[in-house]
C-alpha positions as a printed NumPy array, in Angstrom:
array([[  34.427, -137.146,   -0.781],
       [  33.916, -133.64 ,   -2.205],
       [  32.94 , -130.773,    0.203],
       [  29.462, -130.543,   -1.308],
       [  28.834, -134.097,   -0.134],
       [  30.007, -133.654,    3.395],
       [  27.144, -133.781,    5.913],
       [  28.148, -131.371,    8.695],
       [  25.171, -132.21 ,   10.931],
       [  25.997, -134.529,   13.852],
       [  23.775, -136.998,   15.488],
       [  21.737, -135.13 ,   18.161],
       [  22.78 , -136.377,   21.624],
       [  21.937, -135.325,   25.226],
       [  24.856, -132.831,   25.356],
       [  23.504, -131.048,   22.408],
       [  19.963, -131.035,   23.759],
       [  21.417, -129.607,   27.044],
       [  23.225, -126.801,   25.188],
       [  20.091, -125.785,   23.164],
       [  17.785, -125.903,   26.214],
       [  20.309, -123.849,   28.129],
       [  20.429, -121.173,   25.366],
       [  16.645, -121.038,   25.19 ],
       [  16.281, -120.782,   29.115],
       [  18.923, -117.962,   29.37 ],
       [  17.82 , -115.965,   26.366],
       [  16.221, -112.516,   27.073],
       [  16.556, -111.359,   23.479],
       [  16.478, -112.946,   20.093],
       [  16.8  , -111.986,   16.489],
       [  13.33 , -112.433,   14.914],
       [  13.334, -113.061,   11.144],
       [  10.141, -112.513,    9.089],
       [   9.024, -111.937,    5.61 ],
       [   8.292, -108.199,    4.914],
       [   4.606, -108.372,    3.371],
       [   5.349, -105.206,    1.318],
       [   8.448, -106.38 ,   -0.263],
       [   8.414, -110.172,    0.127],
       [  12.035, -109.845,    1.339],
       [  13.522, -110.875,    4.73 ],
       [  13.452, -108.656,    7.667],
       [  15.359, -109.154,   10.916],
       [  14.728, -107.362,   14.308],
       [  16.001, -107.782,   17.789],
       [  13.176, -108.588,   20.312],
       [  12.678, -109.121,   23.836],
       [  12.239, -112.918,   24.317],
       [  11.422, -115.323,   27.134],
       [  10.475, -118.823,   27.83 ],
       [   7.32 , -119.682,   30.017],
       [   7.706, -122.389,   32.752],
       [   6.091, -124.89 ,   30.424],
       [   8.664, -124.228,   27.734],
       [   6.641, -122.062,   25.597],
       [   8.718, -119.334,   23.655],
       [   7.204, -115.865,   23.977],
       [   7.553, -112.315,   22.931],
       [   5.603, -109.168,   23.607],
       [   5.319, -107.189,   20.43 ],
       [   3.792, -103.89 ,   19.336],
       [   1.203, -104.012,   16.679],
       [   2.958, -100.93 ,   15.169],
       [   6.204, -102.798,   14.552],
       [   6.982, -104.151,   11.037],
       [   7.688, -107.548,   12.544],
       [   4.24 , -107.862,   14.019],
       [   2.529, -106.707,   10.871],
       [   4.691, -109.316,    9.079],
       [   3.591, -112.133,   11.401],
       [  -0.061, -111.198,   10.945],
       [   0.443, -111.579,    7.154],
       [   2.605, -114.826,    7.443],
       [   3.13 , -116.448,   10.807],
       [   6.241, -118.311,    9.557],
       [   9.399, -116.964,   11.215],
       [  12.746, -117.702,   12.538],
       [  14.37 , -116.879,   15.83 ],
       [  18.037, -116.863,   16.726],
       [  19.144, -117.009,   20.381],
       [  22.603, -117.099,   21.822],
       [  25.143, -114.339,   22.3  ],
       [  28.844, -114.412,   21.716],
       [  31.043, -114.365,   24.76 ],
       [  33.253, -111.588,   25.742],
       [  36.395, -113.273,   24.505],
       [  37.333, -115.309,   21.497],
       [  35.996, -115.637,   18.105],
       [  32.241, -115.044,   18.129],
       [  31.662, -117.994,   15.834],
       [  32.886, -120.492,   18.405],
       [  30.008, -119.634,   20.8  ],
       [  26.874, -121.598,   20.476],
       [  23.724, -120.318,   19.014],
       [  20.341, -121.771,   18.24 ],
       [  18.14 , -121.12 ,   15.258],
       [  14.441, -121.863,   15.57 ],
       [  11.947, -122.208,   12.789],
       [   8.569, -121.238,   14.296],
       [   5.143, -120.359,   13.666],
       [   3.921, -117.3  ,   15.638],
       [   0.533, -117.284,   17.202],
       [  -0.85 , -114.07 ,   18.711],
       [  -2.334, -114.547,   22.204],
       [  -5.909, -113.275,   22.04 ],
       [  -7.672, -114.611,   25.186],
       [  -7.805, -112.292,   28.175],
       [  -7.224, -115.074,   30.492],
       [  -4.111, -116.236,   28.733],
       [  -2.87 , -112.658,   28.363],
       [  -3.29 , -112.047,   32.231],
       [  -1.332, -115.225,   32.989],
       [   1.483, -114.516,   30.446],
       [   1.592, -110.911,   31.691],
       [   2.733, -112.197,   35.139],
       [   5.198, -114.669,   33.49 ],
       [   6.638, -111.985,   31.171],
       [   7.208, -109.411,   33.948],
       [   9.138, -111.911,   35.829],
       [  11.342, -112.509,   32.808],
       [  11.427, -108.914,   31.431],
       [  10.729, -106.538,   34.545],
       [  11.558, -103.432,   32.53 ],
       [   8.68 , -104.019,   30.186],
       [   6.353, -102.822,   33.024],
       [   6.575,  -99.389,   31.254],
       [   4.712, -100.599,   28.135],
       [   3.209, -104.09 ,   28.793],
       [  -0.271, -102.633,   29.181],
       [  -0.203, -100.349,   26.146],
       [  -3.086, -101.026,   23.759],
       [  -0.771, -101.865,   20.831],
       [   1.213, -104.594,   22.561],
       [   0.376, -108.202,   22.438],
       [   1.873, -111.499,   23.4  ],
       [   3.041, -113.939,   20.732],
       [   3.623, -117.629,   21.246],
       [   6.17 , -119.196,   19.001],
       [   5.462, -122.883,   18.152],
       [   8.727, -124.624,   17.288],
       [   8.727, -126.403,   14.021],
       [  12.467, -127.328,   13.833],
       [  15.805, -126.039,   15.291],
       [  19.522, -125.925,   14.253],
       [  22.003, -125.845,   16.985],
       [  25.571, -124.397,   16.076],
       [  27.573, -125.377,   19.042],
       [  30.738, -123.858,   17.525],
       [  32.964, -124.977,   14.621],
       [  32.132, -128.501,   13.617],
       [  29.335, -128.89 ,   16.055],
       [  26.098, -128.661,   14.097],
       [  22.844, -130.338,   15.068],
       [  19.293, -130.723,   13.824],
       [  16.746, -130.647,   16.495],
       [  13.044, -130.755,   16.787],
       [  10.563, -129.57 ,   19.435],
       [  10.895, -132.733,   21.516],
       [  14.634, -132.13 ,   21.846],
       [  13.909, -128.708,   23.337],
       [  11.219, -129.771,   25.787],
       [  11.976, -128.887,   29.383]])
């Protein structure tokens, strides 16, 4: 078999699901990839990230930021969570890529509920959470890809990540 015909994706199992859920549960930052509406090119930014008790992936974004403007123009995005460990090759540490659709939270009731959840996850954001240009975004997971280290790739869906 030639290398272009080798499928590196393993069958998703409970161990892979547990690693992916753990990465999501521990993540306090994520790399957010969007499409820049002015250039049509990719743009990546580090954001504060959290997961609500019901499993919803969340961020608090400023309307002034390029990534928020991009999400308003095109809600499709990607998130990368998982940090390399202090030792060893960074590519041996697990990371999870999520393909998502971003939804701004517009209801005052939902914002009040999310504010409390968010401050428990990201207490330093007390400084700006109530600024007029900040709003919460919910990320609906379309699909996911877990790279658990060399030779440990898995395709996942939202059900695999459910708490």
